[in-house]
Short mmCIF file of C-alpha atoms and ligand atoms in Angstrom, two decimals:
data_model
loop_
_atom_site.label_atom_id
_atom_site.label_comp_id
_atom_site.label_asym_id
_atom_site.label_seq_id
_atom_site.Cartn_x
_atom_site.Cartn_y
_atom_site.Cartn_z
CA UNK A 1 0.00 0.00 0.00
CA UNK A 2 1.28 3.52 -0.96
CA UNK A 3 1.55 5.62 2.41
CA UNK A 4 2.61 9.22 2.32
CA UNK A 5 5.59 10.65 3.46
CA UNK A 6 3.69 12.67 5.36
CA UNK A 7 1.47 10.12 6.78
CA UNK A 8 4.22 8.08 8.09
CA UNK A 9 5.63 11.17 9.47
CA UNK A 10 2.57 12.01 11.30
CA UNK A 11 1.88 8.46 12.89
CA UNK A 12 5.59 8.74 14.62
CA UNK A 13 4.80 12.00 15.43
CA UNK A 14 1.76 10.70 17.21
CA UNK A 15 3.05 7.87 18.70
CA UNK A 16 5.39 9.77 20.20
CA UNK A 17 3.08 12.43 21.72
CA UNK A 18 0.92 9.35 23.05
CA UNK A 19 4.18 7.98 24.72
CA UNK A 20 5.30 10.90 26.14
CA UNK A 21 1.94 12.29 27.71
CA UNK A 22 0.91 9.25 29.28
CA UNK A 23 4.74 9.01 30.75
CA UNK A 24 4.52 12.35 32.29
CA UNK A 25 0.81 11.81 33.48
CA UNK A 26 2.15 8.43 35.38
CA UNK A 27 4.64 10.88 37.21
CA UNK A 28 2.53 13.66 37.75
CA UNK A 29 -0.41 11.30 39.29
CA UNK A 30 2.06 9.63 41.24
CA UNK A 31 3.06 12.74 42.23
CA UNK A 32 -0.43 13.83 43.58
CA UNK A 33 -0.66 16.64 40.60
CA UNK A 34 -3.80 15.09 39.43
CA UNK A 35 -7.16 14.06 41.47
CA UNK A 36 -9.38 11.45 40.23
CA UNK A 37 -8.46 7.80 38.23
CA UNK A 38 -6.36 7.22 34.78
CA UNK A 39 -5.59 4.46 32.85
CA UNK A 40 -2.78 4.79 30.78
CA UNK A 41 -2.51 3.74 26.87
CA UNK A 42 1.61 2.79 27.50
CA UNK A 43 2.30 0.11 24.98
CA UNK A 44 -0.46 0.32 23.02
CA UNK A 45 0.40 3.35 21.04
CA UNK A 46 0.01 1.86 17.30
CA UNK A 47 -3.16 1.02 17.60
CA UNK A 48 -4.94 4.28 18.04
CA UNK A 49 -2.37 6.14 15.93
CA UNK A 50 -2.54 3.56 12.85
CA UNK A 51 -6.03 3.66 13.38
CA UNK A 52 -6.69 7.26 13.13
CA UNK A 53 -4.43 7.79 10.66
CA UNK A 54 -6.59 6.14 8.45
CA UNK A 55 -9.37 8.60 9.08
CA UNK A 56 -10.49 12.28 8.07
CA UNK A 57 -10.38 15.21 9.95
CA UNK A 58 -13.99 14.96 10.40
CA UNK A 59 -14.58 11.25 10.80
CA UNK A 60 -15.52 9.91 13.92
CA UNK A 61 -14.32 7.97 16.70
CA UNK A 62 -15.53 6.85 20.00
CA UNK A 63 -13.34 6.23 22.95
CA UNK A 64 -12.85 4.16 26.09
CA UNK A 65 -11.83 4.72 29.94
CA UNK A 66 -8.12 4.77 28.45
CA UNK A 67 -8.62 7.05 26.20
CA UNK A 68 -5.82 9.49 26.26
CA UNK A 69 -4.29 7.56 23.47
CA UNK A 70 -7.01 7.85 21.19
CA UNK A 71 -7.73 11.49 21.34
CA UNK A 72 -3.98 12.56 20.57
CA UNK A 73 -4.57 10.29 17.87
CA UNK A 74 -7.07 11.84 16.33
CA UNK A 75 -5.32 15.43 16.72
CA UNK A 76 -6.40 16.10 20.84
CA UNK A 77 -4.99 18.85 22.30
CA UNK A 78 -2.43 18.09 24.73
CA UNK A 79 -2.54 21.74 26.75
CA UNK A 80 -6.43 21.25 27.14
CA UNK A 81 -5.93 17.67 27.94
CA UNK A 82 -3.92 17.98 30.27
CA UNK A 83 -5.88 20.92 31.73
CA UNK A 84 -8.70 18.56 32.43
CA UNK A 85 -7.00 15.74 34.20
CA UNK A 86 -5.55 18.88 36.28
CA UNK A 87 -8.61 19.69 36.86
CA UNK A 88 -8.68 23.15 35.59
CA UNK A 89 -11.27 25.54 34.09
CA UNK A 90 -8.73 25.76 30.91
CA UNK A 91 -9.36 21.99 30.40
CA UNK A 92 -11.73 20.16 27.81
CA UNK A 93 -14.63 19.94 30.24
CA UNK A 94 -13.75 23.18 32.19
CA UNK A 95 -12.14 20.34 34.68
CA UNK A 96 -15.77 18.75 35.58
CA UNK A 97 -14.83 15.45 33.22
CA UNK A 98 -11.36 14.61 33.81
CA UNK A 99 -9.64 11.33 32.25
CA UNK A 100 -12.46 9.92 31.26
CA UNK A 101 -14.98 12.43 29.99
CA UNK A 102 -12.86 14.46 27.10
CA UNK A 103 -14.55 14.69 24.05
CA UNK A 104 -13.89 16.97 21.05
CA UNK A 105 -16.71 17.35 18.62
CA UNK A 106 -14.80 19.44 16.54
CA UNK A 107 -12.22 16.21 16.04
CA UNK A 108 -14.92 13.99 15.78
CA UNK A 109 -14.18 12.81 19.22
CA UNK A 110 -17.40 12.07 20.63
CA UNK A 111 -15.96 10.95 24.21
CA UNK A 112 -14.20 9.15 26.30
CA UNK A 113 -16.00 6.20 28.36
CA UNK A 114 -16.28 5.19 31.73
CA UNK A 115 -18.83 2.64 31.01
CA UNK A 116 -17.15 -0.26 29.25
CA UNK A 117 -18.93 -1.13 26.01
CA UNK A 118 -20.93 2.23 26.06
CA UNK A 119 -18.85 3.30 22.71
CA UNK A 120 -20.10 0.78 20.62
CA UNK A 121 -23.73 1.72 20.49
CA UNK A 122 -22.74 5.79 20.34
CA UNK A 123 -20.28 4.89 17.36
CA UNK A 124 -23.10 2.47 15.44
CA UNK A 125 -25.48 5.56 16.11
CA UNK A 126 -22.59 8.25 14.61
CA UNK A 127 -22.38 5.41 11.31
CA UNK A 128 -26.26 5.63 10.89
CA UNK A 129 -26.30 9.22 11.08
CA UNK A 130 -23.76 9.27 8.34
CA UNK A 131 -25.55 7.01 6.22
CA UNK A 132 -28.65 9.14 6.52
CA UNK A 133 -27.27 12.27 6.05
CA UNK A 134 -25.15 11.25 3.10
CA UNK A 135 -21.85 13.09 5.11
CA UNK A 136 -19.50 10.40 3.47
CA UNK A 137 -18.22 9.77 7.37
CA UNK A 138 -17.03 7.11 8.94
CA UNK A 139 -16.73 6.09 12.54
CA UNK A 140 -14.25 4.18 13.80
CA UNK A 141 -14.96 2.75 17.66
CA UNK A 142 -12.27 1.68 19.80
CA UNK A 143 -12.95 -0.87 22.49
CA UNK A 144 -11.08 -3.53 24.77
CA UNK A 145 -11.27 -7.72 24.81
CA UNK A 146 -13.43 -6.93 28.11
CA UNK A 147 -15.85 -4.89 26.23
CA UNK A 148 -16.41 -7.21 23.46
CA UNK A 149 -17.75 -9.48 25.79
CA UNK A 150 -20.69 -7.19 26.44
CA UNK A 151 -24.19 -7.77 25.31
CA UNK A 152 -23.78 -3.68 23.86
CA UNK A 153 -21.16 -5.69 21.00
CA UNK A 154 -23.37 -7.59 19.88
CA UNK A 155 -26.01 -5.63 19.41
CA UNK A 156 -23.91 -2.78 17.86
CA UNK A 157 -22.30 -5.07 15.16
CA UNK A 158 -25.34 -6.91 14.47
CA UNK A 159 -27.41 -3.55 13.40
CA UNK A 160 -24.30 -1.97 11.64
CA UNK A 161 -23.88 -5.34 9.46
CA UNK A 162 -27.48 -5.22 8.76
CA UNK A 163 -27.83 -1.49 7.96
CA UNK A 164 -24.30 -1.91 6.20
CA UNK A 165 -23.50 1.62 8.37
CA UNK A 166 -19.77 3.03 7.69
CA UNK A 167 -18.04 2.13 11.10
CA UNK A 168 -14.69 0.29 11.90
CA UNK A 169 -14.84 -1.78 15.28
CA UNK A 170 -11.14 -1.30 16.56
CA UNK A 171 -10.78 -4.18 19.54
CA UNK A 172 -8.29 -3.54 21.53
CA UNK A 173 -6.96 -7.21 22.84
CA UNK A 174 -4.20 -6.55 25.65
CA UNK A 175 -5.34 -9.72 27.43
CA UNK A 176 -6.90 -8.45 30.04
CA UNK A 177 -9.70 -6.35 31.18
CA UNK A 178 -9.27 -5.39 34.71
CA UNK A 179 -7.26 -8.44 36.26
CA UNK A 180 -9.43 -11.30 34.33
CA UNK A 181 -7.44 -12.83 32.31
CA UNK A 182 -9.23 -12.96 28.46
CA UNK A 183 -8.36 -16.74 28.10
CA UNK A 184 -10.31 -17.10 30.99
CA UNK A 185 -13.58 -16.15 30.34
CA UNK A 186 -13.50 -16.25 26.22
CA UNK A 187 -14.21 -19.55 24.54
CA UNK A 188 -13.03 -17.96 20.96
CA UNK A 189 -8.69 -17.14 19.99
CA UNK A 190 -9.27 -14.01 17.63
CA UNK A 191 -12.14 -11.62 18.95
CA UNK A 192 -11.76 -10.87 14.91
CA UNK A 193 -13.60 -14.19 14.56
CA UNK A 194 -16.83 -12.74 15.82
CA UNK A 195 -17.28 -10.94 12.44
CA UNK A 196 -18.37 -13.98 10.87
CA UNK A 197 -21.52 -14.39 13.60
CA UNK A 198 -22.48 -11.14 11.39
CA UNK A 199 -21.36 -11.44 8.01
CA UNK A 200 -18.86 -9.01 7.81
CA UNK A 201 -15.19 -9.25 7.79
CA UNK A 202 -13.21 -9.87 10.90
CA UNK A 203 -9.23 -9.11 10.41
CA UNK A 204 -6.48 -10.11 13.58
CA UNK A 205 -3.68 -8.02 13.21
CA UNK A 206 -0.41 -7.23 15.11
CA UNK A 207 -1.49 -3.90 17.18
CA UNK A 208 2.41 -3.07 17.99
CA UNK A 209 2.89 -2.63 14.04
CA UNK A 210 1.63 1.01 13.31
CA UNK A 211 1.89 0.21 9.35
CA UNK A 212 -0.07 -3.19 9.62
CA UNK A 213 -2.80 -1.27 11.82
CA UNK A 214 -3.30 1.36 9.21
CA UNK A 215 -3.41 -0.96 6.03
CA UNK A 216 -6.01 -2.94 7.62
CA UNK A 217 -7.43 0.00 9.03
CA UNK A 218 -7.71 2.52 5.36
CA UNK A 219 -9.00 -0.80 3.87
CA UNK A 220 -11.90 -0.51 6.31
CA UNK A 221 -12.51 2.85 6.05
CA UNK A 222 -12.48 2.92 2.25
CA UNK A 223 -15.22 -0.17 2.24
CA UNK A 224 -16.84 1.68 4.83
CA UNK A 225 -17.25 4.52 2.81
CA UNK A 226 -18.20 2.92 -0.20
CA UNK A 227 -21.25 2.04 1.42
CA UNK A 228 -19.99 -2.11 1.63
CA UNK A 229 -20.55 -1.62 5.64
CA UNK A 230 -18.19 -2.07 8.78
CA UNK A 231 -14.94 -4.48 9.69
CA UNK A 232 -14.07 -6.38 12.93
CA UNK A 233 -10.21 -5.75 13.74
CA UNK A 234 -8.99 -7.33 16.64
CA UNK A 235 -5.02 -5.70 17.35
CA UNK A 236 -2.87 -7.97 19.36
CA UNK A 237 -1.22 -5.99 22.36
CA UNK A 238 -0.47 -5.46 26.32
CA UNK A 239 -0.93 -2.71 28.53
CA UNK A 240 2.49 -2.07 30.06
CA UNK A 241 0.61 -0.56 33.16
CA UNK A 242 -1.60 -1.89 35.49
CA UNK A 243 -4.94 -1.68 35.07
CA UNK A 244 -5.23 1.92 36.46
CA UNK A 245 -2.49 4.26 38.06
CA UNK A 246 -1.70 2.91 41.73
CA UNK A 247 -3.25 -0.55 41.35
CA UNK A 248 -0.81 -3.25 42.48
CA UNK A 249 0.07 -5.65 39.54
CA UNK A 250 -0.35 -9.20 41.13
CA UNK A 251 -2.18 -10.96 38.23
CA UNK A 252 0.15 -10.62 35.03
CA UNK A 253 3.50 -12.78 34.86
CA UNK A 254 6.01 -10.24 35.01
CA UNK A 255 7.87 -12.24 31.82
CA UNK A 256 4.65 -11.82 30.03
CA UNK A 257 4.91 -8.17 30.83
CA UNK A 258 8.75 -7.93 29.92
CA UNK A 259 7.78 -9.68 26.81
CA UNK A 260 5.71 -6.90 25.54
CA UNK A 261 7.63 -4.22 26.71
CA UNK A 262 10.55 -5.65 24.25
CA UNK A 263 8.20 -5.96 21.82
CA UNK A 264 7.72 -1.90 21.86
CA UNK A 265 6.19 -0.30 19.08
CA UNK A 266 7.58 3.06 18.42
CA UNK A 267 11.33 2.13 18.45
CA UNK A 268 11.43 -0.30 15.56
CA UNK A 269 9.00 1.96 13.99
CA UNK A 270 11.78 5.16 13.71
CA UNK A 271 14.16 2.66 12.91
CA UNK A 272 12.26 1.53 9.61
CA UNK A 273 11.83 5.57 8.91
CA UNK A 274 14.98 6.46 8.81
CA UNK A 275 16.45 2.78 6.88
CA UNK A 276 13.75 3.89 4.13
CA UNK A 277 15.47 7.23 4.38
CA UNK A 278 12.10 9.32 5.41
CA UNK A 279 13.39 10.93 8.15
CA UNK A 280 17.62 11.23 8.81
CA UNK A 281 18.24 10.41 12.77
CA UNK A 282 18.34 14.79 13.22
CA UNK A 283 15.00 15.06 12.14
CA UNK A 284 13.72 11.97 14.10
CA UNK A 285 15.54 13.51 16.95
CA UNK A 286 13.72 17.26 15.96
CA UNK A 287 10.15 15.48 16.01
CA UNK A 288 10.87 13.90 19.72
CA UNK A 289 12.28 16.99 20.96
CA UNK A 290 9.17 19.46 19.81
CA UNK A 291 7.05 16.72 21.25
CA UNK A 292 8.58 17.00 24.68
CA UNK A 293 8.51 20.87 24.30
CA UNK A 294 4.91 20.93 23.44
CA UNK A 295 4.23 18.36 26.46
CA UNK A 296 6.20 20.71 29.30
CA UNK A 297 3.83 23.47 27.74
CA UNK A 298 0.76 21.49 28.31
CA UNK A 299 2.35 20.79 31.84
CA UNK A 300 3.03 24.53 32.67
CA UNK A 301 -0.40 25.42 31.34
CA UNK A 302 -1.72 22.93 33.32
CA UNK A 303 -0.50 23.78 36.55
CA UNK A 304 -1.25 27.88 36.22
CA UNK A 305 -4.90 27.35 35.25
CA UNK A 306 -7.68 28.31 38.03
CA UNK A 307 -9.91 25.91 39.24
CA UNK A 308 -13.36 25.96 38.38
CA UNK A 309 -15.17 28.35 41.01
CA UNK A 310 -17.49 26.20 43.06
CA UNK A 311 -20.75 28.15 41.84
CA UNK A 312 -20.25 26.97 38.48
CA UNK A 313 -20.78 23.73 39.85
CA UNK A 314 -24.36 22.94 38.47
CA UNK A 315 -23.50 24.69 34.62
CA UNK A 316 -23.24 22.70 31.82
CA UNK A 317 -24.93 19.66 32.97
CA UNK A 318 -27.86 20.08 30.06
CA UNK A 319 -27.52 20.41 26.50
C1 TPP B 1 -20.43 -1.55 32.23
C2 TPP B 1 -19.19 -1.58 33.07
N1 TPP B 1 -18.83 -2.72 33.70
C3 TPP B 1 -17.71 -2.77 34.45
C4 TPP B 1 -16.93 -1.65 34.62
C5 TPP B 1 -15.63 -1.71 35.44
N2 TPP B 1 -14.50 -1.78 34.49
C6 TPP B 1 -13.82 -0.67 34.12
S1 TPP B 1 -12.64 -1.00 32.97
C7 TPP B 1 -13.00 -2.65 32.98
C8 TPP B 1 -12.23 -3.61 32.12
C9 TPP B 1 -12.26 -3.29 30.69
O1 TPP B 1 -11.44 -4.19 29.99
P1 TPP B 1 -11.18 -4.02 28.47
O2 TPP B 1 -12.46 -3.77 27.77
O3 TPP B 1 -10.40 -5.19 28.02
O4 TPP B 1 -10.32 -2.68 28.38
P2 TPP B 1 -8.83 -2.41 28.92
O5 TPP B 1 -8.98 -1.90 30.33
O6 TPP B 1 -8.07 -3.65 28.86
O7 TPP B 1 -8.30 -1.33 28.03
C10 TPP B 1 -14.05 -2.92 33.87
C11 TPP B 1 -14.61 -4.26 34.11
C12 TPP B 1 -17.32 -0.47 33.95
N3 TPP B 1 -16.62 0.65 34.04
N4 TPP B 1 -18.44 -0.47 33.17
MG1 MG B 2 -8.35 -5.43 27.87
#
């Protein structure tokens, strides 16, 4: 598949931002910068990046609880991200959503999801409004092995295959889904054989391989958008965290999680740019460092942003 120069560029780019902000958000929580819960998107870094790549400025996507990774993906602000997991009037949600709550209509982010499962429905719903209003959109829904399990799957898929709606259902497989094991409590190897319950194509591919993740993933989106309806992908990879910040991490073999973290994505990734002569080692270098520059800014903006004044409490709870 042809991919851009400046496609390829952008996905390191992105990986790297995804890296780096969830890196400094496992400091600064463990710091006691941040209140609330997050669930960080280490190691899994090609999958929303490959994934969005694939995408339009204003296709959409629907998130999870670990979500950070998808929104920089799709072109997420860092400063007002990081704002709202500060807590901070300046953030996405004015600081009343925090980790899990940022959405960006103006992306095509409809949200990030506490409620596991909850973006396949809002995602099948974003694919039928497309269809009906001719927009040429697609929506591509990201979701974990855990959530594929739920009955709100099943009925998603099911309606979108029969409606032949433009959306790509992005499973997420890192194994586990809180500390239950996936082998556990799924009969079924490759989620990516539950397409076939509903007649549409269901694709396994490696989810620490940026490049295989968007070939798979434009193929979707281009069948999506040719009205032929939506694709099952089910990308193989492993939370390097636990399941959130400051749980202990007594149910993973830690050679199953050393495993993974050799099998990194980004590295290998910036080593095949630069072989294929797309970037020399300066520039790669240039990208990282404005990436880190960009993240102390979110940082500093972060920190010197009011909190919201208790009266404004009850706004914005309607719309
Ligand atoms: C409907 C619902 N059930 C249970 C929970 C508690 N919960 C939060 S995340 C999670 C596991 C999700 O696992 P998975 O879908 O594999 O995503 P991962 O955390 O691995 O990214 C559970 C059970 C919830 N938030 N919502
Ligand atoms: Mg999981």
């Amino acid at each position: 598949m042809d991919i851009s120069r400046d496609t390829l560029i952008l996905m390191y780019e992105r990986m790297l931002k995804v890296r780096h902000f969830e890196d400094r958000v496992k400091d600064l929580f463990a710091a006691g910068e941040m209140p609330g819960f997050v669930h960080l998107y280490l190691g899994q870094e090609a999958v929303a990046v490959g994934a969005c790549a694939a995408l339009n400025d204003d296709d959409f996507i629907t998130s999870t609880h670990r979500g950070h990774g998808h929104i920089i993906a799709k072109g997420g602000d860092m400063k007002l991200m990081m704002a709202e997991l500060y807590g901070k009037v300046t953030g996405y949600n004015k600081g009343k959503g925090g980790s899990m709550h940022i959405a960006d209509p103006r992306l095509g982010i409809l949200g990030a999801n506490g409620i596991v499962g909850a973006g396949l429905p809002i995602a099948t719903g974003a694919g039928l409004s497309a269809k009906l209003r001719k927009s040429g959109q697609v929506a591509t829904c990201f979701f974990g092995d855990g959530a594929s399990n739920q009955g709100t799957f099943h009925e998603a898929i099911n309606i979108a295959a029969a409606f032949d709606l433009p959306v790509v259902y992005v499973c997420e497989n890192n194994l586990y889904a809180v500390g239950t094991r996936q082998a556990d409590v799924r009969k079924v190897e490759d989620i990516a054989d539950r397409g076939a319950g509903y007649a549409i194509p269901g694709l396994a591919v490696d989810g620490n391989d940026v490049i295989a993740v968007y070939e798979v993933c434009r193929e979707a989106v281009d069948r999506a958008r040719a009205g032929l309806g939506p694709t099952l992908i089910e990308c193989k990879t492993y939370r390097w965290r636990t399941h959130f910040e400051g749980e202990p991490d007594t149910y993973r073999p830690l050679e199953e999680v050393d495993a993974w973290m050799k099998r990194e994505p980004i590295a290998p990734y910036r080593k095949s740019l630069i072989d294929q002569g797309v970037l020399t080692e300066a520039e790669a270098g240039e990208v990282e460092a404005d990436v880190l520059k960009q993240l102390n800014e979110a940082v500093e903006f972060a920190r010197q942003s009011p909190s919201p004044e208790p009266e404004s409490a009850l706004e914005d709870l309607w719309a």
